[in-house]
XYZ file of C-alpha atoms in Angstrom:
316
model
C 83.826 15.697 7.547
C 85.659 18.563 9.171
C 88.661 17.589 11.253
C 88.667 20.265 13.917
C 86.121 20.498 16.732
C 86.166 23.377 19.252
C 87.094 22.703 22.864
C 83.827 22.333 24.803
C 82.864 20.672 28.042
C 81.452 17.319 26.895
C 80.626 16.103 30.396
C 76.911 15.850 29.634
C 74.559 13.068 28.548
C 74.225 14.533 25.092
C 77.045 13.571 22.730
C 77.455 17.004 21.170
C 80.654 16.081 19.333
C 78.707 13.569 17.239
C 76.406 16.332 16.002
C 79.319 18.656 15.226
C 80.991 15.895 13.235
C 77.822 15.503 11.167
C 78.612 18.808 9.425
C 80.017 18.027 5.981
C 81.549 20.317 3.396
C 79.179 21.103 0.505
C 76.271 19.386 2.281
C 73.338 20.885 4.190
C 72.527 19.651 7.697
C 69.156 20.336 9.317
C 68.779 19.573 13.013
C 65.406 18.594 14.493
C 64.600 19.464 18.095
C 61.421 19.696 20.135
C 62.230 21.462 23.365
C 64.699 22.788 25.901
C 64.228 22.410 29.665
C 66.144 23.641 32.709
C 66.750 20.122 33.999
C 65.250 16.665 33.666
C 63.799 15.482 36.975
C 61.550 12.696 35.656
C 62.043 8.936 35.498
C 59.510 8.134 32.766
C 58.627 11.401 31.139
C 61.122 12.643 28.570
C 62.906 9.279 28.659
C 63.639 9.703 24.940
C 65.140 13.174 25.534
C 62.694 14.989 23.301
C 63.589 17.993 25.457
C 67.300 18.516 26.077
C 68.641 20.643 28.932
C 69.402 24.332 28.613
C 73.075 23.635 29.343
C 73.230 21.017 26.596
C 71.469 23.286 24.129
C 73.875 26.132 24.872
C 76.905 23.854 24.283
C 75.281 22.452 21.140
C 74.589 25.862 19.575
C 77.953 27.253 20.716
C 79.766 24.339 19.112
C 77.826 24.507 15.866
C 78.374 28.253 15.519
C 82.140 27.735 15.860
C 82.345 24.911 13.346
C 79.644 25.708 10.790
C 77.571 28.488 9.289
C 73.992 28.898 10.566
C 71.365 29.327 7.862
C 67.594 29.557 7.819
C 65.332 27.187 5.912
C 64.713 30.047 3.481
C 68.445 30.369 2.881
C 68.662 26.643 2.195
C 66.200 27.117 -0.646
C 68.362 29.939 -2.018
C 71.412 27.653 -1.890
C 69.441 25.044 -3.831
C 68.665 27.733 -6.421
C 72.299 28.670 -6.981
C 73.407 30.859 -4.077
C 76.972 30.065 -2.991
C 77.046 27.472 -0.252
C 78.712 28.685 2.963
C 81.151 26.598 4.989
C 79.411 23.670 6.722
C 75.852 25.089 6.602
C 73.376 23.985 9.251
C 69.809 24.880 10.170
C 67.958 24.584 13.482
C 64.310 23.494 13.538
C 61.787 22.798 16.311
C 58.565 20.796 15.941
C 55.220 21.125 17.779
C 55.392 24.589 19.394
C 56.561 24.243 22.999
C 56.780 27.446 25.011
C 60.309 26.577 26.075
C 61.361 27.347 22.485
C 60.715 30.979 23.412
C 61.639 31.081 27.094
C 64.807 28.968 27.052
C 65.950 28.341 23.473
C 65.492 31.786 21.903
C 67.932 33.685 24.181
C 70.649 31.156 23.325
C 69.890 31.350 19.608
C 70.087 35.136 19.751
C 73.335 35.004 21.762
C 75.071 33.005 19.033
C 73.186 34.647 16.140
C 71.625 31.396 14.974
C 68.234 31.480 13.188
C 65.604 28.775 13.688
C 62.310 27.561 12.264
C 59.504 26.592 14.655
C 56.837 24.344 13.117
C 53.687 24.639 15.208
C 50.715 22.316 15.639
C 47.881 24.828 15.793
C 45.489 22.859 18.012
C 48.339 22.528 20.527
C 48.591 26.332 20.475
C 44.826 26.908 20.542
C 44.230 24.826 23.662
C 47.681 24.302 25.182
C 47.083 20.718 24.193
C 49.384 17.785 24.981
C 50.134 15.168 22.351
C 48.584 11.728 22.845
C 51.930 10.121 23.676
C 52.838 12.844 26.185
C 49.537 12.140 27.916
C 50.381 8.428 28.140
C 53.893 9.180 29.429
C 52.319 11.377 32.121
C 49.966 8.540 33.071
C 52.778 5.984 33.239
C 54.780 8.209 35.559
C 51.742 9.023 37.676
C 50.833 5.393 38.392
C 53.206 3.089 40.251
C 51.742 0.008 38.575
C 50.397 -0.114 35.015
C 47.507 -2.553 34.576
C 45.890 -2.201 31.161
C 44.447 -4.242 28.304
C 46.082 -3.505 24.951
C 44.337 -4.535 21.699
C 47.441 -6.238 20.289
C 48.248 -8.249 23.430
C 46.379 -11.385 24.427
C 46.884 -10.963 28.172
C 46.444 -8.013 30.484
C 49.629 -5.972 30.942
C 50.817 -5.649 34.542
C 54.150 -3.847 35.050
C 55.730 -1.521 37.597
C 59.459 -1.106 36.838
C 60.750 1.979 35.036
C 62.475 -0.223 32.465
C 59.299 -2.135 31.628
C 57.252 1.062 31.442
C 59.680 2.582 28.954
C 59.725 -0.613 26.891
C 55.923 -0.532 26.784
C 55.899 3.136 25.756
C 58.167 2.265 22.834
C 55.834 -0.588 21.876
C 52.803 1.688 22.042
C 54.518 4.363 19.953
C 55.375 1.908 17.212
C 51.973 0.226 17.083
C 49.784 3.349 17.188
C 51.806 5.424 14.759
C 51.702 2.718 12.090
C 48.030 1.822 12.532
C 45.853 4.354 10.732
C 42.676 2.733 12.044
C 43.368 3.672 15.677
C 42.752 7.262 16.708
C 45.738 8.119 18.965
C 43.863 10.640 21.102
C 41.008 8.213 21.753
C 43.590 5.585 22.634
C 45.241 7.973 25.131
C 41.789 8.582 26.655
C 41.331 4.840 27.106
C 44.747 4.436 28.763
C 44.123 7.223 31.266
C 40.617 5.970 31.999
C 41.726 2.362 32.492
C 44.370 3.576 34.961
C 41.685 5.449 36.923
C 43.245 8.795 36.123
C 41.471 12.008 35.124
C 41.603 12.778 31.419
C 44.510 15.170 31.103
C 44.785 17.230 27.940
C 47.114 20.077 28.908
C 49.814 21.001 31.389
C 51.949 23.885 32.572
C 55.323 22.191 33.025
C 58.239 22.857 30.652
C 57.518 19.455 29.102
C 53.915 20.338 28.311
C 53.207 24.044 28.000
C 52.776 25.283 24.452
C 53.212 28.726 23.002
C 50.228 31.085 23.122
C 49.081 32.832 19.973
C 50.468 36.151 21.224
C 53.835 34.434 21.692
C 53.645 32.895 18.218
C 52.918 36.371 16.844
C 55.936 37.777 18.695
C 58.179 35.011 17.356
C 56.899 35.469 13.798
C 58.109 39.080 13.897
C 61.503 38.151 15.365
C 64.425 38.445 12.955
C 65.838 35.063 14.038
C 62.657 32.993 13.762
C 60.553 31.542 10.951
C 57.144 30.119 11.863
C 55.982 27.082 9.924
C 52.996 24.743 10.024
C 52.858 21.242 11.515
C 49.139 20.454 10.878
C 46.225 21.287 13.160
C 45.930 18.027 15.148
C 49.383 16.454 14.603
C 47.916 13.614 12.537
C 49.982 11.479 10.187
C 49.216 12.996 6.786
C 49.578 9.845 4.704
C 46.776 8.257 6.748
C 44.267 10.970 5.799
C 41.663 11.270 3.055
C 41.645 14.169 0.601
C 39.107 16.099 2.687
C 40.994 15.402 5.913
C 44.248 16.556 4.316
C 42.639 19.783 3.149
C 41.301 20.401 6.645
C 44.510 19.593 8.565
C 46.725 21.697 6.318
C 44.227 24.464 5.557
C 43.095 24.923 9.169
C 46.672 25.242 10.425
C 47.611 27.770 7.752
C 44.504 29.893 8.275
C 45.022 30.031 12.049
C 48.637 31.093 11.674
C 47.656 33.778 9.146
C 44.829 34.983 11.414
C 47.049 35.245 14.490
C 50.295 36.522 12.956
C 49.143 38.324 9.824
C 51.675 36.306 7.824
C 51.254 33.704 5.136
C 53.115 30.475 5.860
C 55.275 28.838 3.185
C 57.087 26.356 5.403
C 55.793 23.117 6.896
C 56.988 19.865 8.478
C 55.355 16.429 8.457
C 54.101 15.095 11.821
C 56.293 12.114 12.759
C 58.082 12.647 9.461
C 59.262 9.108 8.651
C 58.952 7.656 5.162
C 55.488 6.166 5.711
C 54.021 9.477 6.958
C 54.020 11.343 3.638
C 53.676 10.576 -0.060
C 53.014 12.199 -3.444
C 49.403 12.932 -2.489
C 50.482 14.743 0.685
C 53.123 16.755 -1.169
C 50.565 17.719 -3.840
C 48.182 19.084 -1.208
C 50.962 21.016 0.522
C 52.076 22.600 -2.739
C 48.465 23.392 -3.562
C 48.266 25.366 -0.295
C 51.355 27.416 -1.163
C 53.933 25.433 0.799
C 57.415 25.545 -0.770
C 59.385 23.413 1.681
C 58.568 20.556 4.066
C 61.425 18.655 5.726
C 60.943 15.120 6.977
C 62.263 13.484 10.142
C 64.208 10.890 8.190
C 67.806 10.769 9.343
C 70.464 12.167 7.054
C 72.076 15.168 5.400
C 71.180 16.949 2.173
C 72.750 17.978 -1.116
C 71.707 20.939 -3.249
C 69.694 18.469 -5.339
C 67.583 17.135 -2.464
C 63.894 17.923 -2.970
C 62.627 20.620 -0.551
C 59.797 18.190 0.284
C 62.178 15.337 1.119
C 64.840 17.118 3.141
C 66.346 14.913 5.844
C 66.985 16.046 9.401
C 69.134 14.847 12.267
C 67.152 14.492 15.488
C 68.904 15.991 18.502
C 68.492 14.041 21.738
């Protein structure tokens, strides 16, 4: 690891120094983010810091640009193919397609001349759609007391403290993501209905609003940005049949091509942990012309790491 870290104000929740110290000579580091917000004013929503603050993001990018060398995902592939590796290379990636990637993150990226890849979930873009877990987080913050029946619990759940709500959200995340027989969106419907809330599928806050297709098109033509795919419905690819895989991947690629005029070669796996992709998934991606698909598994990469098994470090 490098021994010198630039002098930055660390008086923030995010431990930026840890991320700077993850840069290693002759290794490639890819950072995974989702969003950037002005400030976090919620108790339940964004408890896992999927969206970091604008101030934190600025310090993060400023620090990285002083210590390491920013590269695009495309440049990482060139390094793998023999191009000389720069000093402490790092790449910035965003998953899902939040509008704050454009409104808040892009100006900072441009300021420090740092490229980024934005992997978009095309149904989120099409309908400004919220993910199933964001919908449940919204419901848990909306209701003072959570009274629901969960299929894996014998007794009815009845909680009201912030701590208990967050613990339950973690439990729900783990159970639903690993159970391929439960449709997550239908489950979110059932949670909102059981809490006597209207079914909410979209929102306009910084935590919810997605990019529009015109904004995706603008970003795709920006010199700092690469647009990649992240499926159509944000489904775990290893859970899908051959026909479902073809639809999820093909639909996302065709929509991006239709709305930007560009053919996508980059992708990322929804959720991205080891159980979310396999040889079958990689075969289908390659068959659709994809040349690189990083995971969300924690770690750094060598020049020998497969472009379909690249590790990322999640920024929170």
